mmCIF file of C-alpha atoms in Angstrom:
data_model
loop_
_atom_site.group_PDB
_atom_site.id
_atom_site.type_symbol
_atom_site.label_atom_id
_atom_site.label_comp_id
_atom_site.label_asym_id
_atom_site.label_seq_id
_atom_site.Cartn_x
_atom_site.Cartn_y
_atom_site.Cartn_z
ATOM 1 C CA UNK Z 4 0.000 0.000 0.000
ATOM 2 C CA UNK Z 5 2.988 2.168 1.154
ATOM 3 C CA UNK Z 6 4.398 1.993 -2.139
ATOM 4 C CA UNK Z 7 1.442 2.692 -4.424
ATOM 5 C CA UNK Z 8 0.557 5.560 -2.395
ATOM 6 C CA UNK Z 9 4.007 6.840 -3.371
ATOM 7 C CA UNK Z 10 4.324 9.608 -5.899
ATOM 8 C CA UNK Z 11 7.889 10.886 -7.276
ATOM 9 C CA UNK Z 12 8.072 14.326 -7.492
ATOM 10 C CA UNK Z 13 8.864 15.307 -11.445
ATOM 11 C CA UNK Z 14 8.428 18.526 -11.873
ATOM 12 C CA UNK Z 15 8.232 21.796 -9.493
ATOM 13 C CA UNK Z 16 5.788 24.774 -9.140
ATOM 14 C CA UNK Z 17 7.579 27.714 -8.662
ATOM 15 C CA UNK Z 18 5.822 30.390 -6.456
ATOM 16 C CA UNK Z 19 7.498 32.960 -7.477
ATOM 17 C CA UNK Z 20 8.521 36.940 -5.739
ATOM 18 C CA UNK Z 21 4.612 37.787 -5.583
ATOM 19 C CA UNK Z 22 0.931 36.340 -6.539
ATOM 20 C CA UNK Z 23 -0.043 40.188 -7.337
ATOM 21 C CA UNK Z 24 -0.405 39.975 -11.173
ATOM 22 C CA UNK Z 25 0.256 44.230 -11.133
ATOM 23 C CA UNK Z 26 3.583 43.582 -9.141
ATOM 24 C CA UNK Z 27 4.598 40.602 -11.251
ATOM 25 C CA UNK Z 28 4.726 43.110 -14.005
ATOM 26 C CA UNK Z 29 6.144 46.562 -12.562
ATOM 27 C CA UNK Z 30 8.968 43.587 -11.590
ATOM 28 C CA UNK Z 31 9.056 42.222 -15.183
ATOM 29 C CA UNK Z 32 9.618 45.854 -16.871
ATOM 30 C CA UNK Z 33 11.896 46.914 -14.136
ATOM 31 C CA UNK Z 34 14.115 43.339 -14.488
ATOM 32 C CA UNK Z 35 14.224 43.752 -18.363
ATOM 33 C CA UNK Z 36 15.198 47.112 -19.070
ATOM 34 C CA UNK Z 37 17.900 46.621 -16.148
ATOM 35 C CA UNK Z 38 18.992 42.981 -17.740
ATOM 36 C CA UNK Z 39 19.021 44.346 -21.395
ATOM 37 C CA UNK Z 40 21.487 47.869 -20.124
ATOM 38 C CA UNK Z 41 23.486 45.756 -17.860
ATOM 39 C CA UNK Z 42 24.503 42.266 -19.314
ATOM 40 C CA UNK Z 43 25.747 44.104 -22.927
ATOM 41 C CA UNK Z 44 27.700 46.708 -20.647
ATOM 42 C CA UNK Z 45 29.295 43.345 -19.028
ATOM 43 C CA UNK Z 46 30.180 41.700 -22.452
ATOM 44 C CA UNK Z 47 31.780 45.082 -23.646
ATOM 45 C CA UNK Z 48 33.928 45.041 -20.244
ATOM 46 C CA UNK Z 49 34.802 41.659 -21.286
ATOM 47 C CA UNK Z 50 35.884 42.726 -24.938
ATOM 48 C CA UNK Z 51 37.288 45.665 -24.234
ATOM 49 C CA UNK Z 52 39.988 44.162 -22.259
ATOM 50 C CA UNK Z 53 40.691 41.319 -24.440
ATOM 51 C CA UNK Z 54 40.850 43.908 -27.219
ATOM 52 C CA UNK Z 55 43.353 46.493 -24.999
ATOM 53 C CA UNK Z 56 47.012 45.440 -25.307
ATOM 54 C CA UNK Z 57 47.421 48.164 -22.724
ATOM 55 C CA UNK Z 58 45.130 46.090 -20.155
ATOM 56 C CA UNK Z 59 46.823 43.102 -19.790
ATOM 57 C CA UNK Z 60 48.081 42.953 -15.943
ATOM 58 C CA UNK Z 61 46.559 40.450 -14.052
ATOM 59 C CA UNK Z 62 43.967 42.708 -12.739
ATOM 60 C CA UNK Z 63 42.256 43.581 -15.393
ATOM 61 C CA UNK Z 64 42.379 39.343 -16.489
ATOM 62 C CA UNK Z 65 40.676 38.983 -13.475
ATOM 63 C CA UNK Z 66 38.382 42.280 -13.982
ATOM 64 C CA UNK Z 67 37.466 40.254 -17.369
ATOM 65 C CA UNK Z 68 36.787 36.684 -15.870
ATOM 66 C CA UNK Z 69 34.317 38.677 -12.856
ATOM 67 C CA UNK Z 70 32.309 39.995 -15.664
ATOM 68 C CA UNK Z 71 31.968 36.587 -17.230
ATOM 69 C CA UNK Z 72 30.900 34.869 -14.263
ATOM 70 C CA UNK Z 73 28.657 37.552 -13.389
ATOM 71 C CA UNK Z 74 27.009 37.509 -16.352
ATOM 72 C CA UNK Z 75 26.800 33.450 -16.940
ATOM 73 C CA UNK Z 76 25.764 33.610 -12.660
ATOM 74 C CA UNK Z 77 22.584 36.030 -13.581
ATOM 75 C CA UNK Z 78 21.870 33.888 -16.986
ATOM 76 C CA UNK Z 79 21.299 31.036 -14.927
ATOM 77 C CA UNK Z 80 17.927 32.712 -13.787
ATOM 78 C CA UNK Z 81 17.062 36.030 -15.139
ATOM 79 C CA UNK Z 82 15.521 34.322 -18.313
ATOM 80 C CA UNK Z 83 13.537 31.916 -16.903
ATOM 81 C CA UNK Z 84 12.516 34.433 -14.522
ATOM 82 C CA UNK Z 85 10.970 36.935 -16.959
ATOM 83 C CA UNK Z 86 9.427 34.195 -18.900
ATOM 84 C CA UNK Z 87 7.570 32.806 -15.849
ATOM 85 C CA UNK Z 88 6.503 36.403 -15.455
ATOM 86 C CA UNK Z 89 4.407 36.203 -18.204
ATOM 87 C CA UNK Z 90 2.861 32.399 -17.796
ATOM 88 C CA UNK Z 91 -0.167 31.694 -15.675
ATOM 89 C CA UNK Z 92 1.879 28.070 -14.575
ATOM 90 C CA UNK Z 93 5.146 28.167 -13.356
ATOM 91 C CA UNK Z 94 6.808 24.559 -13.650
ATOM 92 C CA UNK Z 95 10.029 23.351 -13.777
ATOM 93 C CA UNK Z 96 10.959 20.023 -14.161
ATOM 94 C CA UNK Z 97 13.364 18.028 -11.441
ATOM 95 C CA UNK Z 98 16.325 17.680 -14.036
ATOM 96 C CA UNK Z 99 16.290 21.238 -14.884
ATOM 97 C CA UNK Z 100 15.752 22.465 -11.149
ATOM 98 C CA UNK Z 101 18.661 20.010 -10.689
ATOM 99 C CA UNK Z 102 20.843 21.433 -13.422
ATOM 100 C CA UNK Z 103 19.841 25.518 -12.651
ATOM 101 C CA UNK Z 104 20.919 24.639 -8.672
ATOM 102 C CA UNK Z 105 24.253 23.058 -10.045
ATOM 103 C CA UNK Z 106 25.111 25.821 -12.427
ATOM 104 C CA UNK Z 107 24.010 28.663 -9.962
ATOM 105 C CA UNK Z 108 26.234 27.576 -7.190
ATOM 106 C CA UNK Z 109 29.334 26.788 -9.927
ATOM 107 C CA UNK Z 110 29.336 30.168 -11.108
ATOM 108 C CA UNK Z 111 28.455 31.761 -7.523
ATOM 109 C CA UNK Z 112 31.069 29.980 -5.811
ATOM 110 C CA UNK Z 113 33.810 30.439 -8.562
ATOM 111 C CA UNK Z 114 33.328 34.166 -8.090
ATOM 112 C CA UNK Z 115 33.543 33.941 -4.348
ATOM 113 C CA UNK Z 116 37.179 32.161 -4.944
ATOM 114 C CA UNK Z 117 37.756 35.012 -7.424
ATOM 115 C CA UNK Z 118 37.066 37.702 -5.145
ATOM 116 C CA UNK Z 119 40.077 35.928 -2.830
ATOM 117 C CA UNK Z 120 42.082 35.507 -5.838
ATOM 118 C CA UNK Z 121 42.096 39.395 -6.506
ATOM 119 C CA UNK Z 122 42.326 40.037 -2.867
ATOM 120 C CA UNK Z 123 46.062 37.784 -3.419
ATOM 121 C CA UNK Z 124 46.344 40.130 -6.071
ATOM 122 C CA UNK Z 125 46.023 42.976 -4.698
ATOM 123 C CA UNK Z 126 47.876 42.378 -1.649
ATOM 124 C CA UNK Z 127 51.222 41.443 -3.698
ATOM 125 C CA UNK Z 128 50.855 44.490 -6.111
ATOM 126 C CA UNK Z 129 50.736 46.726 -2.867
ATOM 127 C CA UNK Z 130 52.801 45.037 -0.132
ATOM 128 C CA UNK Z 131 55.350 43.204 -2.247
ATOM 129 C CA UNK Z 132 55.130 45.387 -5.342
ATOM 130 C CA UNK Z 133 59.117 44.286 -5.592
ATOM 131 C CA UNK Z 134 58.165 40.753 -6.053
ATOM 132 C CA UNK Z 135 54.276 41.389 -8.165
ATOM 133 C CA UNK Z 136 55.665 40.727 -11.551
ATOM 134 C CA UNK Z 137 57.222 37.578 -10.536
ATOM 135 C CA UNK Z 138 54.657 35.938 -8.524
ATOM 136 C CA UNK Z 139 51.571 37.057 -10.745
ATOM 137 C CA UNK Z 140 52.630 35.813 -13.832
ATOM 138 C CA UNK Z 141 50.812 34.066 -16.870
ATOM 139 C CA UNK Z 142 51.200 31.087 -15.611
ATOM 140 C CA UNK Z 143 50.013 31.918 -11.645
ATOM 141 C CA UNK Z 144 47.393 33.566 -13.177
ATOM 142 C CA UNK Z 145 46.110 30.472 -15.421
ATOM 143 C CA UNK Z 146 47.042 28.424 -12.369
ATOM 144 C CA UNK Z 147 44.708 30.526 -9.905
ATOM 145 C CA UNK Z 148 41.505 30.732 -12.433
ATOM 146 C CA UNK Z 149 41.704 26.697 -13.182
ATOM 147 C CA UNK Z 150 41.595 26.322 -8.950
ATOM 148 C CA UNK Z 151 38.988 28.651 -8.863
ATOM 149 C CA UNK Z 152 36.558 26.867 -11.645
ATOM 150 C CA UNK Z 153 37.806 23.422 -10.042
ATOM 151 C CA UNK Z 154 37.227 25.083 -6.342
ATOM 152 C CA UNK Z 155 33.447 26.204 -8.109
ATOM 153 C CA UNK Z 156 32.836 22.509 -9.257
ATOM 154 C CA UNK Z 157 33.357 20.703 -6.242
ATOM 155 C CA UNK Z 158 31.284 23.135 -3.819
ATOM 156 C CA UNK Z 159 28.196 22.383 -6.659
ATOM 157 C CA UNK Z 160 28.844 18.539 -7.298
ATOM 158 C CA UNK Z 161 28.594 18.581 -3.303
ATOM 159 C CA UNK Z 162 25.366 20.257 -3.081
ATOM 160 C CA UNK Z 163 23.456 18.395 -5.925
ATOM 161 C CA UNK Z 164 25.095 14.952 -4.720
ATOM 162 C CA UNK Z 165 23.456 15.414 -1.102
ATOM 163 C CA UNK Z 166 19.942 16.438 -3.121
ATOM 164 C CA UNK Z 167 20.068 13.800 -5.617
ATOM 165 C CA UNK Z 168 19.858 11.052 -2.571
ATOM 166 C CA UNK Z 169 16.693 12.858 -0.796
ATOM 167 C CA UNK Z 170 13.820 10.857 -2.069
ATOM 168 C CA UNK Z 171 10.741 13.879 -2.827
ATOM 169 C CA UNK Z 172 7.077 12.258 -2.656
ATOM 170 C CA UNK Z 173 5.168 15.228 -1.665
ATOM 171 C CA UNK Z 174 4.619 18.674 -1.808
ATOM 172 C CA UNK Z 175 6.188 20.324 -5.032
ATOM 173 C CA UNK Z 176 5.602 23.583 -4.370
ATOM 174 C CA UNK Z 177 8.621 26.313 -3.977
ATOM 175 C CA UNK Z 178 8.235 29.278 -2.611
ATOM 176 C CA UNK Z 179 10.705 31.674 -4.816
ATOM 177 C CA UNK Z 180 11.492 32.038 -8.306
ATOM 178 C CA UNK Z 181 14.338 30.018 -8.885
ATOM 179 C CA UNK Z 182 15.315 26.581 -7.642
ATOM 180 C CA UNK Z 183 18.141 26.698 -4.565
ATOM 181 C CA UNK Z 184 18.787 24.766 -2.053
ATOM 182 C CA UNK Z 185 17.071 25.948 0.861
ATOM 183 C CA UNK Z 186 13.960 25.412 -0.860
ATOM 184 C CA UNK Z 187 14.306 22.364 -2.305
ATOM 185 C CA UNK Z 188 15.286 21.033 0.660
ATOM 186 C CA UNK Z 189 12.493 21.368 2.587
ATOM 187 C CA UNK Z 190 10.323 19.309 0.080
ATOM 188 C CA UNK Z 191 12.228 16.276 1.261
ATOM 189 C CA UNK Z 192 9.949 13.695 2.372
ATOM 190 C CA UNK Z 193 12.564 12.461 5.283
ATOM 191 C CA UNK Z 194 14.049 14.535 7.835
ATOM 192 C CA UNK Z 195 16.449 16.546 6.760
ATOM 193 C CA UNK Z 196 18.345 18.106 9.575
ATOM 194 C CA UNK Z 197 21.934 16.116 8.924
ATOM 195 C CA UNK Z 198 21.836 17.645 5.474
ATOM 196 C CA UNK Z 199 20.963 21.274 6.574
ATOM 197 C CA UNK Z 200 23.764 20.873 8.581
ATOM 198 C CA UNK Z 201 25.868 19.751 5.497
ATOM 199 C CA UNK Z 202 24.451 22.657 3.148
ATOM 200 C CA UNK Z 203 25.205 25.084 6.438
ATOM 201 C CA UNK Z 204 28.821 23.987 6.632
ATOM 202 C CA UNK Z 205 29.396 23.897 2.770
ATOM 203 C CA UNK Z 206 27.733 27.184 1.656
ATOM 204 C CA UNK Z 207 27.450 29.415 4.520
ATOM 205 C CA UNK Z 208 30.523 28.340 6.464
ATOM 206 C CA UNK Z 209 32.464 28.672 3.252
ATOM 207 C CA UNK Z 210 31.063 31.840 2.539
ATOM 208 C CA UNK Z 211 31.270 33.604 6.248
ATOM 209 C CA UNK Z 212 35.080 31.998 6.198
ATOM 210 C CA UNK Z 213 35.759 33.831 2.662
ATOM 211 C CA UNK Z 214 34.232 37.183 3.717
ATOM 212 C CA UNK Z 215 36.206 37.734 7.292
ATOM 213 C CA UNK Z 216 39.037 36.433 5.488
ATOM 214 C CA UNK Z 217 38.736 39.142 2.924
ATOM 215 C CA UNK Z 218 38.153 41.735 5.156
ATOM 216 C CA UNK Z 219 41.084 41.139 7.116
ATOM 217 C CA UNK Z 220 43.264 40.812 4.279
ATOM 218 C CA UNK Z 221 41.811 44.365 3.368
ATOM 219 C CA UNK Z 222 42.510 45.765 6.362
ATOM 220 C CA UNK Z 223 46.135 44.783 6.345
ATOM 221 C CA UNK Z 224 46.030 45.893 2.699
ATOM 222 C CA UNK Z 225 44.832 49.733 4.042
ATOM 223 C CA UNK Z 226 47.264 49.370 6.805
ATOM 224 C CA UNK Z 227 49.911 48.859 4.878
ATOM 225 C CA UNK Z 228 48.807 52.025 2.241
ATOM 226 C CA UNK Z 229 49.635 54.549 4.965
ATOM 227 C CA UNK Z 230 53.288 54.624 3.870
ATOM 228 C CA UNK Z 231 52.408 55.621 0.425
ATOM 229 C CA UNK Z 232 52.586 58.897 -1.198
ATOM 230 C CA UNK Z 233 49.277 60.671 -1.359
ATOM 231 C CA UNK Z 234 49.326 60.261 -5.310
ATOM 232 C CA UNK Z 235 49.907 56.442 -4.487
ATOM 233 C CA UNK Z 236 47.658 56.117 -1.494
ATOM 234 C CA UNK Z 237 44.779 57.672 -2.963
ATOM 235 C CA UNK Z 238 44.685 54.941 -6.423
ATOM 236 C CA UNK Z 239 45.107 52.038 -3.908
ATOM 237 C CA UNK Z 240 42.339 53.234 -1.248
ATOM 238 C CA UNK Z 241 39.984 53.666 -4.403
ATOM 239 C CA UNK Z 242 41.363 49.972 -5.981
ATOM 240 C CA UNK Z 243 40.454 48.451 -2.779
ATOM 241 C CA UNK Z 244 36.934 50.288 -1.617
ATOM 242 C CA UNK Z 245 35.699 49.119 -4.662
ATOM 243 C CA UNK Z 246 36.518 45.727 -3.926
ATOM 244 C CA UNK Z 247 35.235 45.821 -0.401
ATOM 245 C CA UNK Z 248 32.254 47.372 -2.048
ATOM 246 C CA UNK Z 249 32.153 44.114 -3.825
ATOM 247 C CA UNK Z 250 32.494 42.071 -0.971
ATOM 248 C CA UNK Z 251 29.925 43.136 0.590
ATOM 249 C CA UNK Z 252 27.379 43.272 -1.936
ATOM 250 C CA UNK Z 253 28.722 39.519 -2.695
ATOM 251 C CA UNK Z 254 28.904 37.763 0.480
ATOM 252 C CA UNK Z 255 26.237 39.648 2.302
ATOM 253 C CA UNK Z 256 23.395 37.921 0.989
ATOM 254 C CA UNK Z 257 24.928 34.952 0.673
ATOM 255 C CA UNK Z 258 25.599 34.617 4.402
ATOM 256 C CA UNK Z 259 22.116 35.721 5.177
ATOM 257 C CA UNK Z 260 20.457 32.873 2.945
ATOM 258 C CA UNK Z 261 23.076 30.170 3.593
ATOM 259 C CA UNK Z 262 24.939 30.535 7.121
ATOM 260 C CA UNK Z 263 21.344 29.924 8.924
ATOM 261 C CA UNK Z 264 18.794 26.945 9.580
ATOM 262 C CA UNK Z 265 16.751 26.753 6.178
ATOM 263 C CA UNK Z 266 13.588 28.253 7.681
ATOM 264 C CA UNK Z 267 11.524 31.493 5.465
ATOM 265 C CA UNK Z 268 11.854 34.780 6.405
ATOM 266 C CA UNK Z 269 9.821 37.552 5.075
ATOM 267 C CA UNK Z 270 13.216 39.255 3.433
ATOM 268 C CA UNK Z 271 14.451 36.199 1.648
ATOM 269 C CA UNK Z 272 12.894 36.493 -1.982
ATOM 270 C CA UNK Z 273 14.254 40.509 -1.930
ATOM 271 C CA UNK Z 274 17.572 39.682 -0.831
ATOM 272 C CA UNK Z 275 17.113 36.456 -3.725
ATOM 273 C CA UNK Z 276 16.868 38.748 -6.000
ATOM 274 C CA UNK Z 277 19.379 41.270 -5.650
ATOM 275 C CA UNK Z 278 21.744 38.285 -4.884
ATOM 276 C CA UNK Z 279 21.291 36.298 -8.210
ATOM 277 C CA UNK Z 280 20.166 39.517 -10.732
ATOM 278 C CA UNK Z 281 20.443 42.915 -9.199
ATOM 279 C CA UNK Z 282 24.150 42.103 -7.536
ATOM 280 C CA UNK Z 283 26.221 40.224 -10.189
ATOM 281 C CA UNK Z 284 25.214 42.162 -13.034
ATOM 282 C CA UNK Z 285 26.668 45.527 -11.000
ATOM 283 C CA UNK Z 286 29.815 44.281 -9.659
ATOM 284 C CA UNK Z 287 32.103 44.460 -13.107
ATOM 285 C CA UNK Z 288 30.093 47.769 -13.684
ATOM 286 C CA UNK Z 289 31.054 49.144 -10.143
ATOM 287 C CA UNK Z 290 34.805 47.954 -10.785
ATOM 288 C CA UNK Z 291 34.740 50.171 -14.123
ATOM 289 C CA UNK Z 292 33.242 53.086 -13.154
ATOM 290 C CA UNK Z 293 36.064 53.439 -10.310
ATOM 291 C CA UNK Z 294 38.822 52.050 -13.020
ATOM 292 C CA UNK Z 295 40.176 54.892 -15.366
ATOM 293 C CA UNK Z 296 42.238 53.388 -17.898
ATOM 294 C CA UNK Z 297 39.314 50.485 -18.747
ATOM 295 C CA UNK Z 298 36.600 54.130 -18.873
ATOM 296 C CA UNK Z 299 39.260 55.171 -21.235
ATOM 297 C CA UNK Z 300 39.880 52.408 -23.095
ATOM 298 C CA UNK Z 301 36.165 51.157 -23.734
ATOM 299 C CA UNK Z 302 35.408 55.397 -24.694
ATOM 300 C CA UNK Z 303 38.307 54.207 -27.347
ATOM 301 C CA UNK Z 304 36.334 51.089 -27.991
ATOM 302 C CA UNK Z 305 33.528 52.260 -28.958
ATOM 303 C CA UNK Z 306 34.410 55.680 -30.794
ATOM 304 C CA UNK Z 307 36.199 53.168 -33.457
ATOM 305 C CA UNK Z 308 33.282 51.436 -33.802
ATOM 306 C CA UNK Z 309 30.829 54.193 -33.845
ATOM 307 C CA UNK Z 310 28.413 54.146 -36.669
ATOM 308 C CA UNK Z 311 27.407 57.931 -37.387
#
C-alpha cells in the first residue's frame, strides 16, 4: 500500500517573488530594461579588455573573468525568470531544477574564490610590489583561475550529490522564483536536519570563512597604504573600496540565505533577487566606473566602432 501511495516528485511549481499579477509586471519591466542595459555593458567590459594590449596585468584578467561569471551567474535565472513572469503556470521540471541549482552555485562559488584571488592580487601588487611581476605571472594567473573553476565545481557537485539522494514524494511547491537549495530542501519527504547541517557547513561556512578572510586581508592591505605617497595612497584606497564594495554586496546575501537553519523569512525572496540579478550584473560595472584606464579604453572602444 505504502508503495502505491508513493508519488515521485517530477516537476516543481515555482511560487514565485509575488501572486499580485500588477507587481509581477512593474517587476518584469523593471528586471528587463535593467537585464538588457546591464549584461551588454558586461560583455563590452569583457571585450574591451581582451581587445586592450594596454590592459593586460593580471587585474584587469581577473576584472574580465568577474564579468563573465557575473554575467553566466545572472543567466542562470534572469531568463527563466521573466518568462515565468508572463505564464499563468510556473513549472520546472526536477532535471532542470537540478541542473539551474548546479550551475548557480558553480558560477556563484567560482566568483567567491575570485574575489580571494584578486584580494592575493592585490595584496602582492601593494605590499610586495618588488616581487608582483614575478609571482603574478601568466602562468600563476592560469594556475589561480583553473583552482577557482575546479574550487566552483566541487562546492556544486557537493550540493546536488546530497539532493540527488533525498527521495521527494510530496509537496512540489517552492516558494521563490528560482530553484536553490534551501527550498528544495524542505520538500524532502525524510528529515532533513543532517543535510541542513551539510548545506550550512558547505555554503554558509564557506562563505562567512571567505568574507572575514577578505576583510582582514583588506585591512592589512589599508594598513599597509599609509606609507604611500598621497598620489599612491589615494589609487590604492579607491582599488580596494571598490573591492570591499564588492564584498559586501557579494557575500552579504549569501551569508544571510546560507549561514542559517533553512527556515523562510519575510526578506528572503528581496535579498534572492538582488543576490542572483540585481548584484552580479553591478559588480564588473562598479569595478569600471572606479577604473580609469578600462573608462578610457572602452570610450576608445567604442568611438572606433561608432556608426554615425
Amino acid at each position: 500500500m505504502e508503495k502505491e501511495n508513493l508519488t515521485v516528485v517530477t516537476e516543481f511549481i515555482l511560487l514565485g517573488l509575488t501572486q499580485s499579477q500588477d507587481a509581477q509586471l512593474l517587476i518584469f519591466v523593471l528586471v528587463l530594461v535593467f537585464y538588457l542595459i546591464i549584461l551588454p555593458g558586461n560583455f563590452l567590459i569583457i571585450f574591451t579588455i581582451l581587445s586592450d594590449p594596454g590592459l593586460t596585468a593580471p587585474l584587469y584578467f581577473f576584472l574580465g573573468n568577474l564579468a563573465f561569471l557575473d554575467a553566466s551567474y545572472s543567466f542562470i535565472v534572469v531568463p527563466r525568470m521573466l518568462v515565468d513572469f508572463l505564464s499563468e503556470k510556473k513549472v520546472i521540471s526536477y532535471r532542470s531544477c537540478i541542473t539551474q541549482l548546479f550551475f548557480l552555485h558553480f558560477f556563484g562559488a567560482g566568483e567567491m574564490f575570485l574575489l580571494v584571488v584578486m584580494a592575493f592580487d592585490r595584496y602582492i601588487a601593494i605590499c610586495r610590489p618588488l616581487r608582483y611581476s614575478t609571482v603574478m605571472n601568466p602562468r600563476t594567473r592560469y594556475a589561480l583561475l583553473l583552482a577557482l573553476w575546479l574550487g566552483g565545481f566541487t562546492h556544486s557537485i557537493v550540493q546536488v550529490a546530497l539532493i540527488l539522494h533525498l527521495p521527494f514524494c510530496g509537496p512540489n511547491q517552492l516558494d521563490n522564483f528560482f530553484c536553490d537549495v534551501p527550498q528544495v530542501i524542505k520538500l524532502a519527504c525524510p528529515d532533513t536536519f543532517i543535510v541542513e547541517l551539510l548545506m550550512v557547513s558547505n555554503s554558509g561556512l564557506l562563505s562567512l570563512l571567505c568574507f572575514l578572510g577578505l576583510l582582514a586581508s583588506y585591512a592589512v592591505i589599508l594598513c599597509h597604504i599609509r606609507k604611500y605617497s598621497s598620489e599612491g595612497k589615494n589609487k590604492a584606497i579607491s582599488t580596494c573600496t571598490t573591492h570591499i564594495i564588492i564584498v559586501f554586496l557579494m557575500f552579504g546575501p549569501a551569508i544571510f540565505i546560507y549561514t542559517r537553519p533553512f527556515q523562510a523569512f519575510l526578506a528572503d525572496k528581496i535579498v534572492s533577487l538582488f543576490h542572483t540579478v540585481i548584484f552580479p550584473l553591478m559588480n564588473p560595472v562598479i569595478y569600471t566606473l572606479r577604473n580609469q584606464e578600462v573608462k578610457a579604453s572602452m570610450r576608445k572602444l567604442l568611438s572606433q566602432h561608432m556608426v554615425f
